[in-house]
Tab-separated table of C-alpha atoms (C1' of nucleotides) in Angstrom:
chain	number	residue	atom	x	y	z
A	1	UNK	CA	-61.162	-37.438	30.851
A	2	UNK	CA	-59.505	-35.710	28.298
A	3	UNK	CA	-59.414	-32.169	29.971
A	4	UNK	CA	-56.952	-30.313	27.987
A	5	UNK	CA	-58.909	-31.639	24.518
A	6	UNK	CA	-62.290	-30.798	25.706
A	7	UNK	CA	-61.089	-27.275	26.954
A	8	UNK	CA	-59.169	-26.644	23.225
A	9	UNK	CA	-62.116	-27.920	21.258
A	10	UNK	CA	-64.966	-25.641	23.114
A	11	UNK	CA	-62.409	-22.623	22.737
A	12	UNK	CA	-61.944	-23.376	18.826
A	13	UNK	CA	-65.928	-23.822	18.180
A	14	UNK	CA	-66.784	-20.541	19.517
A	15	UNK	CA	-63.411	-18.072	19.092
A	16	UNK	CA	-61.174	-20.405	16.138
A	17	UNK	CA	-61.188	-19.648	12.599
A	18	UNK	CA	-63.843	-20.844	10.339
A	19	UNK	CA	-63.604	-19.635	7.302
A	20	UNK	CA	-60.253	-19.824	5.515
A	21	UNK	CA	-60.668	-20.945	2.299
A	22	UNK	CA	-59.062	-24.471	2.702
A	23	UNK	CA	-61.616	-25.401	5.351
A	24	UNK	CA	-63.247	-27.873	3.338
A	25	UNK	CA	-63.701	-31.733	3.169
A	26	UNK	CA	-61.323	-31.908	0.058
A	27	UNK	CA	-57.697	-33.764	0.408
A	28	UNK	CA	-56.449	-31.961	-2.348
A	29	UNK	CA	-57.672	-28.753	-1.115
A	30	UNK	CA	-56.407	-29.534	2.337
A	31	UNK	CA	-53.484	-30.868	1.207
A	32	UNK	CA	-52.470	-27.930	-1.277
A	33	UNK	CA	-53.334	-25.538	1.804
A	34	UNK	CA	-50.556	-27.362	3.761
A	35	UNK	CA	-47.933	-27.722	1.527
A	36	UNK	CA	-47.836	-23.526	0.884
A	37	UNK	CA	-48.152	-23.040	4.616
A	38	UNK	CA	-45.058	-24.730	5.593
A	39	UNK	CA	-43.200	-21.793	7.024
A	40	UNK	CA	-45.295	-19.337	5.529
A	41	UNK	CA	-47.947	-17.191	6.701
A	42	UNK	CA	-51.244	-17.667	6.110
A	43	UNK	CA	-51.420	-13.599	4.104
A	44	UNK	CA	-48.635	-14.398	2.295
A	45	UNK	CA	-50.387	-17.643	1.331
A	46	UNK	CA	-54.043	-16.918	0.835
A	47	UNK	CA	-53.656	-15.139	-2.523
A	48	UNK	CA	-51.097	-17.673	-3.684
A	49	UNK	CA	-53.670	-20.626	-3.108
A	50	UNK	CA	-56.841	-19.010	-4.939
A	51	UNK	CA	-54.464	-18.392	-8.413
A	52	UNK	CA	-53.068	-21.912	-8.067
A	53	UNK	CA	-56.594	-23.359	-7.297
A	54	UNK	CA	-57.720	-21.336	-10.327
A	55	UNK	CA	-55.056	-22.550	-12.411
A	56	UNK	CA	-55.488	-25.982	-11.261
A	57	UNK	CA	-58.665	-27.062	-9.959
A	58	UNK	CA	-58.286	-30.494	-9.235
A	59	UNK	CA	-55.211	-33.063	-8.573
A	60	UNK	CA	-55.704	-34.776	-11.984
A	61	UNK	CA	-55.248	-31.077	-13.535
A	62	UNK	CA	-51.841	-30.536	-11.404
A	63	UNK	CA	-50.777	-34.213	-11.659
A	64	UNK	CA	-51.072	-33.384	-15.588
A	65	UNK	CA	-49.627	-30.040	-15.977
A	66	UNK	CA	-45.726	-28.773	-17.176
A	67	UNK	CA	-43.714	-28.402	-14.020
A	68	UNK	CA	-43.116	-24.830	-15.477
A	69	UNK	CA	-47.058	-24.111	-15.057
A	70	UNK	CA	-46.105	-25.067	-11.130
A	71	UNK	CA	-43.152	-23.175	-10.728
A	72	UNK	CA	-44.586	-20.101	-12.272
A	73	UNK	CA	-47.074	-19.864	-9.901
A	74	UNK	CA	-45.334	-20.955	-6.660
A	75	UNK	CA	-42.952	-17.817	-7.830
A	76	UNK	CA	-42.238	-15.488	-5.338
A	77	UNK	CA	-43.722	-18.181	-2.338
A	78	UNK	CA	-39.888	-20.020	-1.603
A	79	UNK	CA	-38.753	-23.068	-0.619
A	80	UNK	CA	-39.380	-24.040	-4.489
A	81	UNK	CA	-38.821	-27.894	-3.639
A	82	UNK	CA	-42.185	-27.665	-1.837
A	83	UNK	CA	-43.559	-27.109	-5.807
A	84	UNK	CA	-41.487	-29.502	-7.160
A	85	UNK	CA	-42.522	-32.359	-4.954
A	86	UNK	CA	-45.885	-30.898	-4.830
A	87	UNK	CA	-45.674	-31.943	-8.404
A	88	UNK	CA	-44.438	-35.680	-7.916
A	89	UNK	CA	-46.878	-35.804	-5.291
A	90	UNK	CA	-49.856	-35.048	-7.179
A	91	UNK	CA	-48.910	-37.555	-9.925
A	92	UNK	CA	-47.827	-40.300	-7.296
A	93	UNK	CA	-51.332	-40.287	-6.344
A	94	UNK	CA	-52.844	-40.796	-9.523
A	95	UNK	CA	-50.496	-43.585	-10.282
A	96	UNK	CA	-50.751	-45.062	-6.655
A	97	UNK	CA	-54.241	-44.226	-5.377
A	98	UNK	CA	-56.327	-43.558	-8.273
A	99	UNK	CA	-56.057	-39.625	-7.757
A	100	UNK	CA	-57.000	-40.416	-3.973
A	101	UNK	CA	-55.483	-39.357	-1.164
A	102	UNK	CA	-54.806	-42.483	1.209
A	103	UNK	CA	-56.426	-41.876	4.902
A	104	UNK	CA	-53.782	-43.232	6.844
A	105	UNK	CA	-51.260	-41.098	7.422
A	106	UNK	CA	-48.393	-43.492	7.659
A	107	UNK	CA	-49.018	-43.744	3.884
A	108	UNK	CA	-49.710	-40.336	3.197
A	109	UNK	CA	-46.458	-39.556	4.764
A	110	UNK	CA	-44.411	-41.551	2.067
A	111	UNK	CA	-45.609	-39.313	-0.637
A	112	UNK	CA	-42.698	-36.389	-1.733
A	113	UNK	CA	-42.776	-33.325	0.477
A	114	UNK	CA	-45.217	-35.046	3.233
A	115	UNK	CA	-43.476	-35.587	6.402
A	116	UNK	CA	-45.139	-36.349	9.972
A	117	UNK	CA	-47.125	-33.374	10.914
A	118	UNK	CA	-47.865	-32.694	7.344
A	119	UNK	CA	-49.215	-36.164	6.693
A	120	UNK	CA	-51.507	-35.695	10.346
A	121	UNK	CA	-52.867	-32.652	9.212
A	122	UNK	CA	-54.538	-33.622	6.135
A	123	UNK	CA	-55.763	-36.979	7.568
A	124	UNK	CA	-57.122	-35.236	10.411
A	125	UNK	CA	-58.606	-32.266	7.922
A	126	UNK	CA	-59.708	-34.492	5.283
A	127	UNK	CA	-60.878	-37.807	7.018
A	128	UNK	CA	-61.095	-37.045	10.522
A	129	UNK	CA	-58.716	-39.333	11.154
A	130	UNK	CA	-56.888	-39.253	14.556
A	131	UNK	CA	-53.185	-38.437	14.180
A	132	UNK	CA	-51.490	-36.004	16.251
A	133	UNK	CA	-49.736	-32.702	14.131
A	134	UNK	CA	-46.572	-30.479	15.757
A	135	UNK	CA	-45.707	-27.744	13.928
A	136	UNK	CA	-44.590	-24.522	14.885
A	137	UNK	CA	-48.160	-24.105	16.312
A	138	UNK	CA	-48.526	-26.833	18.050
A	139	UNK	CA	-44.658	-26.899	19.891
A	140	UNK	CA	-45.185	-23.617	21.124
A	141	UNK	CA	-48.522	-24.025	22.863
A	142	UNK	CA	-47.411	-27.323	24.395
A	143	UNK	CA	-43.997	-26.102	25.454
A	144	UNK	CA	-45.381	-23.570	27.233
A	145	UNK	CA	-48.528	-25.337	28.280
A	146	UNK	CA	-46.169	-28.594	29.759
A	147	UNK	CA	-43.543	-26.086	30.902
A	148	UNK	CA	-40.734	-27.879	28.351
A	149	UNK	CA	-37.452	-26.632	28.094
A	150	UNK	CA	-34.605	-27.226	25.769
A	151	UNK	CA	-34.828	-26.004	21.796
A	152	UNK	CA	-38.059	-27.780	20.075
A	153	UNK	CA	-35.122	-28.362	17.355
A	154	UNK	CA	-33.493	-30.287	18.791
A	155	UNK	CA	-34.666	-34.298	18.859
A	156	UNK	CA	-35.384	-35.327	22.491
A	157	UNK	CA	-37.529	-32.261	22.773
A	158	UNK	CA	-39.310	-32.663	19.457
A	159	UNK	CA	-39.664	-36.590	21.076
A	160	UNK	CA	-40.935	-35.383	23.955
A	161	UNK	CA	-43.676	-32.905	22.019
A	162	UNK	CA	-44.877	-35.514	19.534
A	163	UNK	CA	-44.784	-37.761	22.492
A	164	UNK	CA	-47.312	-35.450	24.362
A	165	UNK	CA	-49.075	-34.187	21.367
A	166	UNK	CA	-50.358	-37.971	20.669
A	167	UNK	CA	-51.385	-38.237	24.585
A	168	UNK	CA	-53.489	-35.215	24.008
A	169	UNK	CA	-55.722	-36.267	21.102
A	170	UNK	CA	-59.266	-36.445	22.478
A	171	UNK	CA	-60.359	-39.984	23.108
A	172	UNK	CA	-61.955	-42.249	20.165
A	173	UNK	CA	-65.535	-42.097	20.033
A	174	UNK	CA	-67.912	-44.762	18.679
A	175	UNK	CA	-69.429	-42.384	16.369
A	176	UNK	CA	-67.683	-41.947	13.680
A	177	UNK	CA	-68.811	-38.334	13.247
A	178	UNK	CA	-68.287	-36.871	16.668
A	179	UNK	CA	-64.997	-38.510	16.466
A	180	UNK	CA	-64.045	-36.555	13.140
A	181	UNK	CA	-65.223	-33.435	14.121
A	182	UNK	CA	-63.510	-33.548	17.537
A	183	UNK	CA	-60.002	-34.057	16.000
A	184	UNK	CA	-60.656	-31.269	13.688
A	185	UNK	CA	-61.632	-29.011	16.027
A	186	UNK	CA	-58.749	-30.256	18.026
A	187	UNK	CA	-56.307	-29.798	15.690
A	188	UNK	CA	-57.349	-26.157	14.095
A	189	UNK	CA	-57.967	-25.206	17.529
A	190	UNK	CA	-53.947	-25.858	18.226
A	191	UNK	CA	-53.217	-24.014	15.311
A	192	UNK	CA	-55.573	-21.030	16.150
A	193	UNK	CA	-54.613	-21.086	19.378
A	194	UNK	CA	-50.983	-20.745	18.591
A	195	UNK	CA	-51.581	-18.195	15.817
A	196	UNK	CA	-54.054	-15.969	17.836
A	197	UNK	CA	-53.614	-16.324	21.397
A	198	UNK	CA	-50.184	-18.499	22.175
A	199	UNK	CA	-48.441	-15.850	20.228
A	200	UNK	CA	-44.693	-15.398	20.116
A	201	UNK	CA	-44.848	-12.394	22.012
A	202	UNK	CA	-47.646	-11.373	24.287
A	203	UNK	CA	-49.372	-14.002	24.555
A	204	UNK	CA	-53.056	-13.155	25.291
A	205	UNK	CA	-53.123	-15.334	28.607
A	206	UNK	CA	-56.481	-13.889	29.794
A	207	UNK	CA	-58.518	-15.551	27.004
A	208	UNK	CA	-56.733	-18.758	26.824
A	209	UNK	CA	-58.859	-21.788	27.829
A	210	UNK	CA	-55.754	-23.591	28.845
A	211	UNK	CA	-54.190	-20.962	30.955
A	212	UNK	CA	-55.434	-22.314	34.600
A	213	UNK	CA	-52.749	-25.460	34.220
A	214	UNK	CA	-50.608	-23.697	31.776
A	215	UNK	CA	-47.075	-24.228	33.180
A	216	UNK	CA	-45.177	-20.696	31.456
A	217	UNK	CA	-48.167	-18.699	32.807
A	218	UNK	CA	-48.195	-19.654	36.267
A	219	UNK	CA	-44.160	-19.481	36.527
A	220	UNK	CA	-44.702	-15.994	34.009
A	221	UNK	CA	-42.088	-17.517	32.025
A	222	UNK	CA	-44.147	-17.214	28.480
A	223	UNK	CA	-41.260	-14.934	27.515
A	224	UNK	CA	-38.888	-17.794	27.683
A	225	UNK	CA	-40.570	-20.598	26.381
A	226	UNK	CA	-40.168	-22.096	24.056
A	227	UNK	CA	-36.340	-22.016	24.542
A	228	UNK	CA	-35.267	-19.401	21.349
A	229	UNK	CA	-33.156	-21.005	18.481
A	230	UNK	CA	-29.480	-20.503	19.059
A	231	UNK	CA	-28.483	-18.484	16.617
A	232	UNK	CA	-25.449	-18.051	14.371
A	233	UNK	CA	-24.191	-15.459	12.136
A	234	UNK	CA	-25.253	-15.413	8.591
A	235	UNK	CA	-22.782	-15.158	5.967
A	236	UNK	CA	-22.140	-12.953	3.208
A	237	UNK	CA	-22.831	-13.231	-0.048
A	238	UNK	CA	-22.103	-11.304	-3.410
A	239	UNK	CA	-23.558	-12.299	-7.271
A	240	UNK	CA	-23.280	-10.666	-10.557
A	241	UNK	CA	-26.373	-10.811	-12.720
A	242	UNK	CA	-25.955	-10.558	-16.326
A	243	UNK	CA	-28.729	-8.662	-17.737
A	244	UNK	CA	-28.200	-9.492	-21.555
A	245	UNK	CA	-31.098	-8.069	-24.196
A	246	UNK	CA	-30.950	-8.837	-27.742
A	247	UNK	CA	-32.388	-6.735	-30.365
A	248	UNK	CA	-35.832	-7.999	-30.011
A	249	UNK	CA	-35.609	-6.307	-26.054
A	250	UNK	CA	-36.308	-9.858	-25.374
A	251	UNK	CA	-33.708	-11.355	-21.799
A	252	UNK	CA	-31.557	-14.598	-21.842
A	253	UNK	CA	-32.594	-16.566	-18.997
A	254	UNK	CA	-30.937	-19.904	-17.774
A	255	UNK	CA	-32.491	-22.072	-15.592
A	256	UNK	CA	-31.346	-23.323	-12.456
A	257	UNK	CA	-30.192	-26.534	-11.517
A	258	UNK	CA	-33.264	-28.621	-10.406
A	259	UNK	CA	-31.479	-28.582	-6.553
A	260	UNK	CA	-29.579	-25.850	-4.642
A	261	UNK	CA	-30.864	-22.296	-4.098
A	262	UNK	CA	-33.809	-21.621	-6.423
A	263	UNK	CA	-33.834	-25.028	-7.974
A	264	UNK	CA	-35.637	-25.567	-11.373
A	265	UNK	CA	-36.386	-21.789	-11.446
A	266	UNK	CA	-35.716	-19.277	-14.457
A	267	UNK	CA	-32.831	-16.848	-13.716
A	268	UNK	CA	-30.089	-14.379	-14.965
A	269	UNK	CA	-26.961	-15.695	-15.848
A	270	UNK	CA	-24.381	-15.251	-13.008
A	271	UNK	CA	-20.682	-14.193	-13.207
A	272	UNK	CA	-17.930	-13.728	-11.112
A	273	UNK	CA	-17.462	-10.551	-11.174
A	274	UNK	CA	-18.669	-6.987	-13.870
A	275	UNK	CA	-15.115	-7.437	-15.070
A	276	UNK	CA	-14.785	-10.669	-16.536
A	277	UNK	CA	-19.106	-10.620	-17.506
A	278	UNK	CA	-18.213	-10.573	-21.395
A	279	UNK	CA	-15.590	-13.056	-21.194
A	280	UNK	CA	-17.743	-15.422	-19.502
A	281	UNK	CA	-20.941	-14.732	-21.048
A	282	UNK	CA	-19.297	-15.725	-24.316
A	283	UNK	CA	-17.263	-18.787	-23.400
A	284	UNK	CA	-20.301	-20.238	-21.590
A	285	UNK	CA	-23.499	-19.361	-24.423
A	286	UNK	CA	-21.036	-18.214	-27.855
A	287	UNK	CA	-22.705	-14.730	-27.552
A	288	UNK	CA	-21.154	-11.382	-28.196
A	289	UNK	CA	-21.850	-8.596	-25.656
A	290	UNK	CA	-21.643	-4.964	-24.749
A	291	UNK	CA	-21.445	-4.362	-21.416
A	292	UNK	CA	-23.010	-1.258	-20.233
A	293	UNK	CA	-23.146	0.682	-16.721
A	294	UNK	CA	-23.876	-1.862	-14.096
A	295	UNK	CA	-27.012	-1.025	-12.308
A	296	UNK	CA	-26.911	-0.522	-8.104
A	297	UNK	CA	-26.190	-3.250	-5.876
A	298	UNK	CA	-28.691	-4.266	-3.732
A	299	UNK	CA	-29.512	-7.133	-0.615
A	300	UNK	CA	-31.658	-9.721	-1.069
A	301	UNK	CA	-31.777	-11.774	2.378
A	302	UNK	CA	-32.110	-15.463	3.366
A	303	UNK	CA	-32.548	-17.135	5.874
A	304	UNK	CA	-28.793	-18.589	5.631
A	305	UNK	CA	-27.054	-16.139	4.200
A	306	UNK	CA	-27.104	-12.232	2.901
A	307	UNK	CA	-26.748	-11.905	-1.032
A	308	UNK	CA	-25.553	-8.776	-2.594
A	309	UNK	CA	-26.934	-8.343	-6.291
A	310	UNK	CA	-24.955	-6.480	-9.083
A	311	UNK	CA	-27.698	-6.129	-11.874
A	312	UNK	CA	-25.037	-6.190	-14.909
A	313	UNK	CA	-26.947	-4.855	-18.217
A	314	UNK	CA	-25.570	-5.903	-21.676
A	315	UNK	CA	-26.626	-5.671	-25.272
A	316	UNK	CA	-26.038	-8.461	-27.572
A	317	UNK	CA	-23.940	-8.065	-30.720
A	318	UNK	CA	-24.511	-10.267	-33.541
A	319	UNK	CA	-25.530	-13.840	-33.647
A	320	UNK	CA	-28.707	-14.269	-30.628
A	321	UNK	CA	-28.778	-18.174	-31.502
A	322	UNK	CA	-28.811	-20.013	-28.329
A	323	UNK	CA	-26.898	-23.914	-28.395
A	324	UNK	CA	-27.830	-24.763	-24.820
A	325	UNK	CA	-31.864	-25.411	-24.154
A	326	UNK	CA	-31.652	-24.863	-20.356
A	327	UNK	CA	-31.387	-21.484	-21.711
A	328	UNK	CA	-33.743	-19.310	-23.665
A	329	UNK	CA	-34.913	-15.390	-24.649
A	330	UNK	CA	-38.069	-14.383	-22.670
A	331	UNK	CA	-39.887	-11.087	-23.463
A	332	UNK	CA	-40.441	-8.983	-20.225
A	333	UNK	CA	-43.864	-10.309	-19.858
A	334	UNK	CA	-43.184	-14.034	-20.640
A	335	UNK	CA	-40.497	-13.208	-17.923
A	336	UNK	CA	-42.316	-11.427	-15.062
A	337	UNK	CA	-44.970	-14.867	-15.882
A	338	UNK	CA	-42.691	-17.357	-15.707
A	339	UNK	CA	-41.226	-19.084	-12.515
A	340	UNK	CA	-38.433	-16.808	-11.509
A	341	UNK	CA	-36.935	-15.797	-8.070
A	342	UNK	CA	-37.903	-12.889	-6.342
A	343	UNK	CA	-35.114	-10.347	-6.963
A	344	UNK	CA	-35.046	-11.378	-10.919
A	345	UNK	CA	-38.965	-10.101	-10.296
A	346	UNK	CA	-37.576	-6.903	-8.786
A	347	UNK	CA	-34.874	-6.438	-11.598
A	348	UNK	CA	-37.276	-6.636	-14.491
A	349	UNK	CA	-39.959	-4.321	-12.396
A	350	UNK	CA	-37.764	-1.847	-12.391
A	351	UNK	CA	-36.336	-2.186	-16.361
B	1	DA	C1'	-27.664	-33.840	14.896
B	2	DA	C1'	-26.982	-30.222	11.766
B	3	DT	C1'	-27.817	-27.978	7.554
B	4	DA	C1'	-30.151	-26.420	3.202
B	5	DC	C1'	-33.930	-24.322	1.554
B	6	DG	C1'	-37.328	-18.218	0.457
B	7	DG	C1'	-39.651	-14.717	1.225
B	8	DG	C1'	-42.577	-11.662	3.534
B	9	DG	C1'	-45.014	-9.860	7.705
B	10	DC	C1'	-44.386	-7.559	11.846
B	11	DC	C1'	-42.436	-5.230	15.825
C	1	DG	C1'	-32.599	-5.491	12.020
C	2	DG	C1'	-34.173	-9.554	14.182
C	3	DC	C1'	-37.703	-12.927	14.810
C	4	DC	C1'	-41.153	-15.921	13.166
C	5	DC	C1'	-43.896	-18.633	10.152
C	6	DA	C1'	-49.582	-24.948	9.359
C	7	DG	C1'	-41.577	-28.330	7.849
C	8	DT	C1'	-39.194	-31.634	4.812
C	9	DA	C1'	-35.233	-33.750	2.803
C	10	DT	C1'	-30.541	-34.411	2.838
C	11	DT	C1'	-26.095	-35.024	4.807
DNA sequence: AATACGGGGCC
DNA sequence: GGCCCAGTATT
């Protein structure tokens, strides 16, 4: 008997969420859901999923669309590869699978920006399939609940999670519907669990249905599990933004390199320093500028590394032709509407 | 095994 | 200011 699953599945059924909008028997749906909530909350991502769902109600409509139409809306979420690949993804199954997400998640793992737990999820969501997930969720609760020590990072521990994640999975059933709707409740119950009661700090331990055998409570070490990241100082940053307006008030943006920081987004032009701006704004585009009083410095913050922002305005003298096309004027609405990274968002705000 | 990759919510 | 988040891909 499957103790832990039966306890976990009871506890989702009657206290686990039921009614967040990706709840539904619809890969895409499910699968869309996923991809945004890779380390991201589930606030930040709720609005995020209705205007993308709006935008693009099916996976024929993504797998069809501009990656620009993507990127504009993932603006502001991070981790822009996640749109990017969402992108291949979407038209790798309509080449591949007629538009159909594959059940087994081996396969649905190949896809771009699927990986293990990502891949379980949606089979396990969409299909009912049984395949054990480990996310940030789901090492948590079973660090604490197996009383596992060592960084969940780090690869003998993450072994030793998916190891025991799989060994929890409630047991096949020979209906086919029971046996769906106990790994789904199995699975959102980790993840509810993990969000609502397993928290990071102050855990709820009174209300958990796995407390009685729960190793961290009965030693009181829920504090200390799971074993913190070690962590490492970030380093500093500094940029120089070249805010250049031609007569039309319209911006020159140049987009970003499709990898590295902000990858295939819209952005300012960067120079080394306020100093040498007009120097290199015309040996890189051919444009005359004006440089006028940079604007204040400010932080934007990483999770690597601390960037200081010099917002450097500039008026354009002469000629506004542009030779390069990875470059291009945008109006401050086009601008504020087009896939650009959050402190460019900021800037233009507050123009 | 370690690192790159965003941004916001929350204490 | 630090921690955390429904991780994946690359090196």
């Amino acid at each position: 008997m499957n103790d832990f699953s039966s306890r976990l599945t009871q506890w989702q059924r009657e206290h686990g969420r039921h009614h967040l909008p990706w709840q539904v028997d619809d890969a895409y749906r499910v699968w869309l859901s996923e991809i945004m909530l890779q380390q991201t909350q589930v606030t930040t991502v709720l609005d995020y999923y209705a205007r993308f769902l709006e935008r693009f109600p099916t996976l024929t409509d993504l797998a069809a669309a501009p990656l620009d139409d993507v990127l504009a809306l993932w603006s502001g979420l991070g981790y822009y590869t996640r749109a990017r690949n969402l992108h291949a993804c979407a038209q790798a199954v309509v080449r591949d699978f007629g538009g159909h997400f594959p059940s087994d998640p081996a396969l649905i793992a190949t896809l771009p920006g699927i990986g293990r737990s990502t891949a379980a999820a949606i089979a396990a969501f969409a299909y009912g399939t049984r395949a054990a997930i480990l996310d940030g969720n789901v090492k948590r609760v079973l660090s604490r609940w197996a009383g596992i020590e060592g960084f969940t990072g780090v690869k003998a521990i993450e072994n030793q999670l998916w190891e025991l994640a799989e060994s929890l999975l409630p047991e096949p059933s020979s209906d086919q519907n029971i046996a769906a709707a106990a790994i789904k409740a199995h699975t959102q119950g980790l993840m509810d669990l993990g969000a609502t009661i397993c928290t990071p700090k102050n855990p709820t331990c009174l209300t958990c249905p796995l407390s009685a055998d729960c190793q961290a409570r009965l030693s009181g070490r829920q504090a200390e599990l799971p074993t913190k990241k070690p962590k490492k100082t970030v380093p500093e940053k500094s940029t120089v933004m070249v805010l250049l307006r031609n007569a039309n008030g319209e911006i020159l943006l140049e987009r970003r390199p499709p990898t590295g920081i902000w990858g295939g987004l819209w952005s300012l032009p960067e120079v080394a320093s306020t100093l040498t701006a007009a120097t290199a704004i015309d040996q890189r585009f051919g444009l005359t500028i004006e440089i006028e009083p940079a604007l204040p410095e400010f932080v934007h913050v990483f999770t690597h590394y601390r960037l200081t922002i010099t917002p450097q305005p500039a008026y354009l003298i002469g000629n506004s032709t542009l030779r390069e096309n990875h470059t291009a004027w945008f109006s401050k609405t086009a601008a504020l509407t087009a896939g650009i990274p959050s402190p460019l968002r900021k800037i233009i705000n507050a123009l």
